[in-house]
Coordinates of C-alpha atoms and ligand atoms in Angstrom, one line a residue:
M300 CA 12.1 9.8 -32.5
D301 CA 11.2 6.9 -30.3
R302 CA 8.2 4.7 -30.7
V303 CA 7.0 2.9 -27.6
L304 CA 4.1 0.4 -27.4
V305 CA 2.5 0.5 -24.0
L306 CA 0.3 -2.3 -22.6
N307 CA -1.8 -1.7 -19.5
S308 CA -3.3 -5.0 -18.6
G309 CA -6.1 -4.7 -16.0
S310 CA -8.1 -7.4 -14.3
S311 CA -10.6 -7.6 -17.2
S312 CA -9.3 -5.1 -19.7
L313 CA -6.2 -4.4 -21.8
K314 CA -5.5 -0.7 -22.6
Y315 CA -2.8 0.0 -25.1
R316 CA -1.2 2.9 -26.9
L317 CA 1.5 3.4 -29.5
L318 CA 3.3 6.6 -28.6
E319 CA 5.7 8.6 -30.7
M320 CA 8.0 10.5 -28.4
G321 CA 10.3 13.4 -29.2
G322 CA 9.6 13.8 -32.9
A323 CA 7.5 16.1 -35.0
A324 CA 3.9 15.6 -33.9
K325 CA 1.5 13.6 -35.9
G326 CA -1.7 12.1 -34.5
V327 CA -3.3 13.4 -31.4
G328 CA -1.2 15.9 -29.4
L329 CA -0.9 15.0 -25.8
P330 CA 0.1 17.2 -22.9
A331 CA 3.6 15.9 -22.4
A332 CA 4.4 15.7 -18.7
S333 CA 7.9 16.7 -19.4
G334 CA 10.4 16.8 -22.2
P335 CA 9.7 16.7 -25.9
R336 CA 6.4 16.5 -27.7
V337 CA 4.5 13.2 -27.6
S338 CA 1.8 12.0 -29.8
S339 CA -0.4 9.0 -30.0
A340 CA -0.1 7.0 -33.3
A341 CA -2.8 4.4 -32.2
S342 CA -4.6 3.5 -29.1
G343 CA -7.4 1.3 -27.9
V344 CA -8.8 -1.0 -25.3
V345 CA -10.1 -4.6 -25.1
D346 CA -12.9 -4.7 -22.5
R347 CA -14.7 -7.6 -20.8
I348 CA -11.9 -10.1 -21.2
G349 CA -13.0 -13.5 -20.2
E350 CA -16.7 -12.7 -20.6
R351 CA -19.0 -14.1 -23.3
R352 CA -18.9 -10.9 -25.4
G353 CA -15.7 -8.8 -25.3
V354 CA -15.2 -5.6 -27.2
L355 CA -12.0 -4.4 -28.9
S356 CA -11.9 -0.7 -29.9
H357 CA -8.9 0.4 -31.9
R358 CA -8.3 4.0 -32.9
V359 CA -5.8 5.4 -35.3
P360 CA -5.8 9.3 -35.5
G361 CA -6.9 10.3 -39.0
A362 CA -8.0 6.8 -40.0
G363 CA -10.9 6.4 -37.6
R364 CA -12.1 3.8 -35.2
Y365 CA -12.6 0.1 -35.5
Q366 CA -14.6 -2.1 -33.2
R367 CA -14.8 -5.9 -33.0
C368 CA -17.1 -7.8 -30.6
Q369 CA -16.3 -11.4 -29.7
R370 CA -15.1 -13.5 -26.8
Y371 CA -11.5 -12.8 -25.7
A372 CA -10.8 -15.8 -23.4
D373 CA -7.8 -14.2 -21.7
H374 CA -5.2 -11.5 -22.0
E375 CA -3.2 -13.5 -24.5
A376 CA -6.2 -13.8 -26.8
A377 CA -6.9 -10.0 -26.3
L378 CA -3.3 -9.0 -27.1
R379 CA -3.3 -11.2 -30.2
A380 CA -6.5 -9.5 -31.4
V381 CA -4.9 -6.1 -30.8
L382 CA -1.9 -7.1 -32.9
D383 CA -4.3 -8.2 -35.6
A384 CA -6.0 -4.8 -35.4
F385 CA -2.7 -3.2 -36.0
G386 CA -2.1 -5.6 -38.9
D387 CA -5.5 -4.7 -40.4
T388 CA -5.5 -0.9 -40.0
G389 CA -1.9 0.0 -39.3
P390 CA 0.4 1.4 -38.2
D391 CA 2.5 -1.6 -39.0
L392 CA 4.2 -2.5 -35.7
A393 CA 6.8 -4.7 -37.4
Q394 CA 8.0 -1.7 -39.4
A395 CA 7.5 0.8 -36.6
G396 CA 11.1 0.4 -35.3
L397 CA 9.8 0.1 -31.7
S398 CA 12.3 1.3 -29.1
A399 CA 10.5 -0.6 -26.3
I400 CA 7.3 -2.2 -25.2
G401 CA 6.4 -0.9 -21.8
H402 CA 4.2 -3.0 -19.5
R403 CA 2.2 -1.9 -16.5
V404 CA 2.9 -4.5 -13.7
V405 CA 0.8 -4.0 -10.6
H406 CA 2.8 -5.8 -7.9
G407 CA 6.6 -5.5 -7.8
G408 CA 6.9 -6.6 -4.2
E409 CA 10.2 -5.6 -2.4
H410 CA 12.4 -6.4 -5.4
F411 CA 11.4 -3.6 -7.9
D412 CA 11.9 0.0 -7.1
G413 CA 11.8 1.3 -10.6
P414 CA 11.3 0.4 -14.3
T415 CA 13.1 -2.8 -15.1
P416 CA 14.0 -4.5 -18.4
V417 CA 12.3 -7.9 -18.6
D418 CA 14.3 -11.1 -18.6
D419 CA 13.4 -14.6 -17.4
G420 CA 14.3 -13.8 -13.8
V421 CA 12.2 -10.7 -13.8
L422 CA 9.2 -12.5 -15.3
A423 CA 9.5 -15.3 -12.7
A424 CA 9.6 -12.8 -9.9
I425 CA 6.4 -11.1 -11.3
E426 CA 4.8 -14.5 -11.5
E427 CA 5.7 -15.3 -7.9
L428 CA 4.0 -12.2 -6.7
A429 CA 0.7 -13.2 -8.4
P430 CA -0.9 -14.3 -5.1
L431 CA -0.5 -10.8 -3.8
A432 CA -2.3 -9.3 -6.8
P433 CA -4.5 -12.0 -8.1
L434 CA -6.6 -9.8 -10.4
H435 CA -3.6 -8.2 -12.0
N436 CA -0.2 -9.9 -12.0
P437 CA -1.4 -13.0 -13.9
A438 CA -2.8 -10.7 -16.6
N439 CA 0.5 -8.7 -16.7
V440 CA 2.5 -11.9 -17.1
Q441 CA 0.3 -13.0 -20.0
G442 CA 0.7 -9.7 -21.7
I443 CA 4.5 -9.7 -21.3
R444 CA 4.8 -13.3 -22.6
T445 CA 2.6 -12.6 -25.6
A446 CA 4.5 -9.5 -26.5
I447 CA 7.9 -11.3 -26.2
A448 CA 6.6 -14.0 -28.5
A449 CA 5.4 -11.4 -31.1
F450 CA 8.4 -9.1 -30.8
P451 CA 11.4 -11.1 -29.5
D452 CA 13.9 -8.4 -30.6
V453 CA 12.2 -5.4 -29.0
P454 CA 13.3 -4.5 -25.4
Q455 CA 10.4 -5.2 -22.9
V456 CA 10.2 -3.0 -19.8
A457 CA 8.2 -3.7 -16.7
V458 CA 6.9 -0.5 -15.0
F459 CA 5.6 -1.2 -11.5
D460 CA 2.6 0.3 -9.6
T461 CA 4.3 -0.4 -6.3
A462 CA 7.5 1.5 -7.1
F463 CA 6.2 4.9 -6.3
H464 CA 5.6 3.7 -2.7
V465 CA 8.9 1.9 -2.1
G466 CA 10.0 4.6 0.2
L467 CA 6.9 4.6 2.4
P468 CA 7.9 5.5 6.0
P469 CA 8.1 2.4 8.2
A470 CA 5.3 3.8 10.4
A471 CA 3.0 3.7 7.4
A472 CA 4.3 0.5 5.8
T473 CA 4.4 -1.8 8.8
Y474 CA 1.5 -4.0 9.9
A475 CA 1.4 -4.7 13.7
V476 CA 1.6 -8.5 13.1
P477 CA 4.0 -11.2 14.2
E478 CA 7.6 -10.7 13.3
A479 CA 7.9 -13.9 11.3
W480 CA 5.1 -12.9 9.0
R481 CA 6.9 -9.7 8.2
S482 CA 10.5 -11.0 7.9
R483 CA 9.8 -14.3 6.2
H484 CA 6.7 -13.6 4.1
G485 CA 7.1 -10.0 3.0
V486 CA 3.9 -9.0 5.0
R487 CA 3.9 -5.2 4.8
R488 CA 2.0 -2.4 3.1
Y489 CA 3.2 -1.9 -0.5
G490 CA 0.7 0.5 -2.1
F491 CA -0.5 0.6 -5.7
H492 CA -1.6 2.9 -8.6
G493 CA 1.9 4.4 -8.4
I494 CA 2.3 4.8 -12.1
S495 CA -0.8 7.1 -12.1
H496 CA 0.4 8.8 -9.0
A497 CA 3.9 9.6 -10.5
Y498 CA 2.2 11.3 -13.4
V499 CA -0.4 13.1 -11.4
V500 CA 2.1 14.3 -8.8
R501 CA 4.3 15.8 -11.5
R502 CA 1.4 17.6 -13.0
T503 CA 0.4 18.9 -9.6
A504 CA 3.9 20.2 -9.0
S505 CA 3.7 22.0 -12.3
W506 CA 0.2 23.5 -11.4
L507 CA 1.3 24.7 -8.1
G508 CA 4.7 25.9 -9.4
R509 CA 6.5 24.0 -6.6
D510 CA 7.7 20.4 -6.0
D511 CA 7.7 20.4 -2.2
A512 CA 3.9 20.4 -1.9
A513 CA 1.8 18.2 0.5
V514 CA -0.9 16.6 -1.7
I515 CA -3.7 14.2 -1.3
V516 CA -4.2 12.2 -4.5
L517 CA -7.5 10.4 -5.0
H518 CA -7.2 7.9 -7.8
L519 CA -10.7 6.7 -8.2
G520 CA -11.1 4.1 -11.1
N521 CA -12.3 0.6 -10.9
G522 CA -9.6 0.1 -8.3
A523 CA -9.2 3.1 -6.0
T524 CA -6.4 4.6 -3.9
A525 CA -5.9 7.6 -1.6
T526 CA -2.3 8.6 -1.1
A527 CA -0.6 11.3 1.0
V528 CA 2.3 12.7 -0.9
S529 CA 4.9 15.1 0.6
A530 CA 7.5 16.7 -1.7
G531 CA 6.9 14.0 -4.4
R532 CA 7.2 11.1 -2.0
S533 CA 4.4 8.7 -0.9
V534 CA 4.1 9.0 2.9
D535 CA 0.9 6.9 3.3
T536 CA -1.4 5.1 0.9
S537 CA -4.7 3.3 1.3
M538 CA -3.9 0.0 -0.4
G539 CA -1.6 -2.4 1.5
L540 CA -0.2 -5.9 1.0
T541 CA -2.6 -6.4 -2.0
P542 CA -4.8 -4.0 -4.0
L543 CA -7.7 -4.9 -1.7
E544 CA -7.2 -2.6 1.3
G545 CA -8.6 0.9 1.7
L546 CA -11.3 2.6 -0.3
V547 CA -14.5 1.0 -1.5
M548 CA -14.1 0.1 -5.2
G549 CA -16.0 -1.3 -8.2
T550 CA -15.8 -4.9 -7.1
R551 CA -13.5 -4.7 -4.1
S552 CA -14.5 -4.2 -0.5
G553 CA -11.6 -2.1 0.7
D554 CA -11.1 -2.1 4.5
V555 CA -12.9 -4.9 6.4
D556 CA -12.3 -6.5 9.8
P557 CA -9.6 -9.1 9.2
S558 CA -11.6 -11.5 11.3
L559 CA -14.1 -11.7 8.5
T560 CA -12.3 -14.7 6.9
A561 CA -12.3 -16.9 9.9
Y562 CA -15.8 -15.8 10.9
L563 CA -17.3 -16.8 7.5
G564 CA -15.3 -20.0 7.6
R565 CA -17.2 -20.9 10.8
A566 CA -20.5 -19.3 10.0
A567 CA -20.9 -20.1 6.3
G568 CA -18.4 -22.8 5.7
L569 CA -16.5 -20.6 3.2
S570 CA -12.8 -21.3 2.6
A571 CA -10.3 -18.5 2.9
E572 CA -9.9 -18.5 -0.9
E573 CA -13.6 -18.2 -1.4
V574 CA -13.8 -15.2 0.9
E575 CA -10.7 -13.6 -0.7
A576 CA -12.2 -14.1 -4.2
A577 CA -15.5 -12.6 -3.1
L578 CA -13.8 -9.6 -1.5
N579 CA -11.9 -8.9 -4.7
R580 CA -14.6 -9.7 -7.4
D581 CA -18.0 -9.6 -5.8
S582 CA -17.9 -6.8 -3.3
G583 CA -17.6 -3.0 -3.4
M584 CA -20.3 -1.2 -5.5
K585 CA -21.1 -4.4 -7.2
A586 CA -22.2 -6.0 -3.9
L587 CA -24.0 -2.9 -2.6
A588 CA -25.7 -1.6 -5.7
G589 CA -25.6 -4.5 -8.2
A590 CA -23.1 -2.7 -10.6
N591 CA -19.5 -1.9 -10.4
D592 CA -19.7 1.0 -12.9
M593 CA -20.3 4.2 -11.0
R594 CA -22.4 5.6 -14.0
E595 CA -24.8 2.7 -13.5
V596 CA -24.9 3.1 -9.7
R597 CA -25.7 6.8 -10.2
R598 CA -28.5 6.1 -12.6
S599 CA -30.0 3.6 -10.1
A600 CA -29.6 6.1 -7.2
D601 CA -31.3 8.8 -9.4
R602 CA -34.3 6.5 -9.7
G603 CA -34.4 6.2 -6.0
D604 CA -33.0 2.7 -5.6
P605 CA -32.2 2.5 -1.9
R606 CA -29.4 0.0 -2.4
A607 CA -27.6 2.4 -4.8
L608 CA -28.2 5.4 -2.5
L609 CA -26.6 3.5 0.4
A610 CA -23.7 2.4 -1.9
V611 CA -22.9 6.0 -2.8
E612 CA -23.0 7.0 0.9
V613 CA -20.7 4.2 1.9
Y614 CA -18.3 5.0 -1.0
Q615 CA -18.1 8.7 -0.1
H616 CA -18.0 8.1 3.7
R617 CA -14.9 6.0 3.3
L618 CA -13.2 8.6 1.0
R619 CA -14.0 11.4 3.5
K620 CA -12.4 9.4 6.3
Y621 CA -9.2 8.9 4.3
I622 CA -9.0 12.5 3.3
G623 CA -9.3 13.5 7.0
A624 CA -6.7 10.9 8.0
Y625 CA -4.2 12.0 5.4
T626 CA -4.7 15.6 6.4
A627 CA -3.5 14.5 9.8
V628 CA -0.7 12.5 8.4
L629 CA 0.6 15.4 6.3
G630 CA -0.1 18.2 8.8
R631 CA -0.7 20.7 6.0
V632 CA -2.4 20.1 2.7
D633 CA -1.5 22.2 -0.4
A634 CA -3.8 20.5 -2.8
V635 CA -6.3 17.7 -3.2
V636 CA -6.3 16.0 -6.6
F637 CA -9.0 13.8 -8.1
T638 CA -8.1 11.5 -11.0
A639 CA -9.0 8.3 -12.9
G640 CA -12.5 7.3 -14.3
V641 CA -14.7 8.3 -11.3
G642 CA -12.4 11.1 -10.0
E643 CA -12.2 12.7 -13.4
N644 CA -15.8 12.4 -14.5
D645 CA -18.1 12.2 -11.5
A646 CA -18.7 15.6 -10.0
R647 CA -21.1 14.2 -7.4
T648 CA -18.5 11.9 -6.0
R649 CA -16.0 14.8 -5.7
A650 CA -18.5 17.0 -4.0
G651 CA -19.7 14.2 -1.7
A652 CA -16.2 13.2 -0.7
L653 CA -15.4 16.8 0.5
A654 CA -18.8 17.5 2.0
G655 CA -18.4 18.4 5.6
L656 CA -14.7 19.0 5.3
E657 CA -15.0 22.8 5.3
V658 CA -13.4 22.6 8.8
L659 CA -10.2 21.4 7.0
G660 CA -10.5 24.2 4.4
L661 CA -11.7 21.8 1.8
G662 CA -14.7 22.0 -0.6
V663 CA -15.7 22.4 -4.2
D664 CA -17.2 25.3 -6.1
P665 CA -20.4 23.8 -7.5
G666 CA -20.2 25.8 -10.8
R667 CA -16.6 24.8 -11.4
N668 CA -17.1 21.2 -10.2
E669 CA -20.1 20.6 -12.5
A670 CA -18.8 22.5 -15.5
P671 CA -18.9 20.3 -18.6
G672 CA -15.7 19.4 -20.3
G673 CA -12.6 17.5 -19.2
G674 CA -9.0 18.4 -18.9
E675 CA -7.0 19.8 -16.0
R676 CA -9.0 22.2 -13.9
V677 CA -9.5 23.8 -10.5
I678 CA -12.8 23.0 -8.9
S679 CA -12.4 24.7 -5.5
H680 CA -13.7 28.3 -4.9
E681 CA -11.7 31.2 -6.2
G682 CA -9.1 32.0 -3.5
A683 CA -9.7 28.7 -1.5
A684 CA -7.0 28.0 1.0
T685 CA -6.5 24.5 -0.4
P686 CA -7.0 24.1 -4.1
V687 CA -8.9 21.1 -5.2
L688 CA -7.9 19.9 -8.7
V689 CA -9.0 17.4 -11.3
L690 CA -6.0 16.2 -13.2
P691 CA -6.7 13.4 -15.8
T692 CA -4.1 10.7 -15.3
D693 CA -2.1 9.2 -18.1
E694 CA -0.6 5.9 -17.1
E695 CA 0.4 5.0 -20.7
L696 CA 2.5 8.2 -21.1
E697 CA 4.1 7.6 -17.7
I698 CA 4.9 4.0 -18.7
A699 CA 6.4 5.1 -22.0
E700 CA 8.6 7.7 -20.3
Q701 CA 9.8 5.4 -17.6
S702 CA 10.5 2.6 -20.2
L703 CA 12.6 5.0 -22.3
T704 CA 14.6 6.1 -19.3
V705 CA 15.6 2.5 -18.7
I706 CA 16.4 1.8 -22.4
E707 CA 18.6 4.9 -22.6
R708 CA 20.4 3.8 -19.4
S709 CA 21.2 0.3 -20.5
Ligands
ADP137 N1 -19.0 9.9 -16.4 C1 -18.7 9.1 -15.4 N2 -19.4 9.2 -14.3 C2 -19.1 8.3 -13.3 N3 -18.2 7.4 -13.3 C3 -17.5 7.2 -14.5 C4 -17.8 8.1 -15.6 N4 -16.9 7.7 -16.6 C5 -16.2 6.6 -16.1 N5 -16.6 6.3 -14.8 C6 -16.1 5.3 -13.9 O1 -14.7 5.0 -14.1 C7 -14.5 3.6 -13.9 C8 -13.3 3.2 -14.7 O2 -12.2 4.0 -14.4 P1 -10.8 3.7 -14.9 O3 -9.9 4.7 -14.4 O4 -10.8 3.6 -16.4 O5 -10.6 2.3 -14.3 P2 -9.6 1.1 -14.6 O6 -8.4 1.7 -15.2 O7 -9.4 0.5 -13.2 O8 -10.4 0.2 -15.5 C9 -15.8 3.0 -14.4 O9 -16.0 1.8 -13.7 C10 -16.8 4.0 -14.1 O10 -17.4 3.6 -12.9
UVW138 C1 -3.9 -1.8 -8.6 C2 -5.3 -1.6 -9.1 O1 -6.2 -1.7 -8.4 O2 -5.5 -1.4 -10.4 P1 -6.9 -1.2 -11.2 O3 -7.5 0.0 -10.7 O4 -6.4 -1.0 -12.7 O5 -7.7 -2.4 -11.0
MG139 MG1 -6.7 2.0 -14.0

């Protein structure tokens, strides 16, 4: 049996899971995407990293839950606290015989087209890409460095969000901008959330009983991506050079007119860096409705707050446009799949995104869409031409599987 510790460092959170793969199941049984049985020996999350009061929740199946609230200054401090939690409650990581530590890395640029064992050169390359994923790559690097310091003898593997999109057709990957920007500075569309997509696309193929399907994947979390997938390959995706383009997100604007930066420089005296930071951290639902969490936005909208009502309309309108566009890109759609925090849990967003798309054969069955309970499910009408599915993503399982593939190869 292999044990893999997975670290998924987000902009302000650190999710982690210790997975046991291929052995007799203990702990919580997980729906293995492929291959042998997988179980979770411990899992948890540190939320609100960098804020005054962060929260660490650590869960060990059979031994309960443990919570600690304090300030976690950065991802290094968060990971050290996670390692302490393992020390306090078990399982003992030093004795676990870890086969690998798998890290989610958001931007892999043009260098990385698959999971990669981490060495100094790989770490330097990930660091160099930080300007293209300012909310994510610095956190990923901190996580990797801290894990190497704690477990110098365990293989560390970087698993990239961009890798799923490496084969994007040139027509979708190319920006119509000066040649020198493209050839000298790597200016192209990369695409993100590929770890989640890889998992969800495999689950979709298994649901449909075919792997040549044309699928629109809607990963709607804090960050959000729409992707057109044909026969398992990404053929267009809404995020581009950085994870800022595309859909409206929790704190990110998604698509805006590129003239915005220069205009605000002239009109408001803002530097390019200030505009970029605001588009990443202070835009999206946070800017429109005062909260980045869709649950809070919905509560405000239910109270009749006009800002929240508009925010929801803007969010859904953008989604609907991308679904229409990707129907055109694919020519034929065999399934639409919702995943991640908002996609898995918010029935109203799913219904709103597809409202008016009956002309494309798309829609939800209200009873199925609103039925309580999670898990993989169909939410379109019985016999609908295009099934609409909710498939909970599992980035940690995908990272663990990809990490083991690399370890076994080397
Ligand atoms: N029941 C729910 N209804 C609406 N939105 C939800 C619900 N549960 C979670 N979410 C949304 O999911 C988001 C987080 O999604 P997640 O996929 O965990 O994002 P990330 O990995 O980017 O942190 C939260 O910001 C919240 O808006
Ligand atoms: C790439 C990205 O946007 O990731 P997240 O949704 O975790 O912020
Ligand atoms: Mg996520």
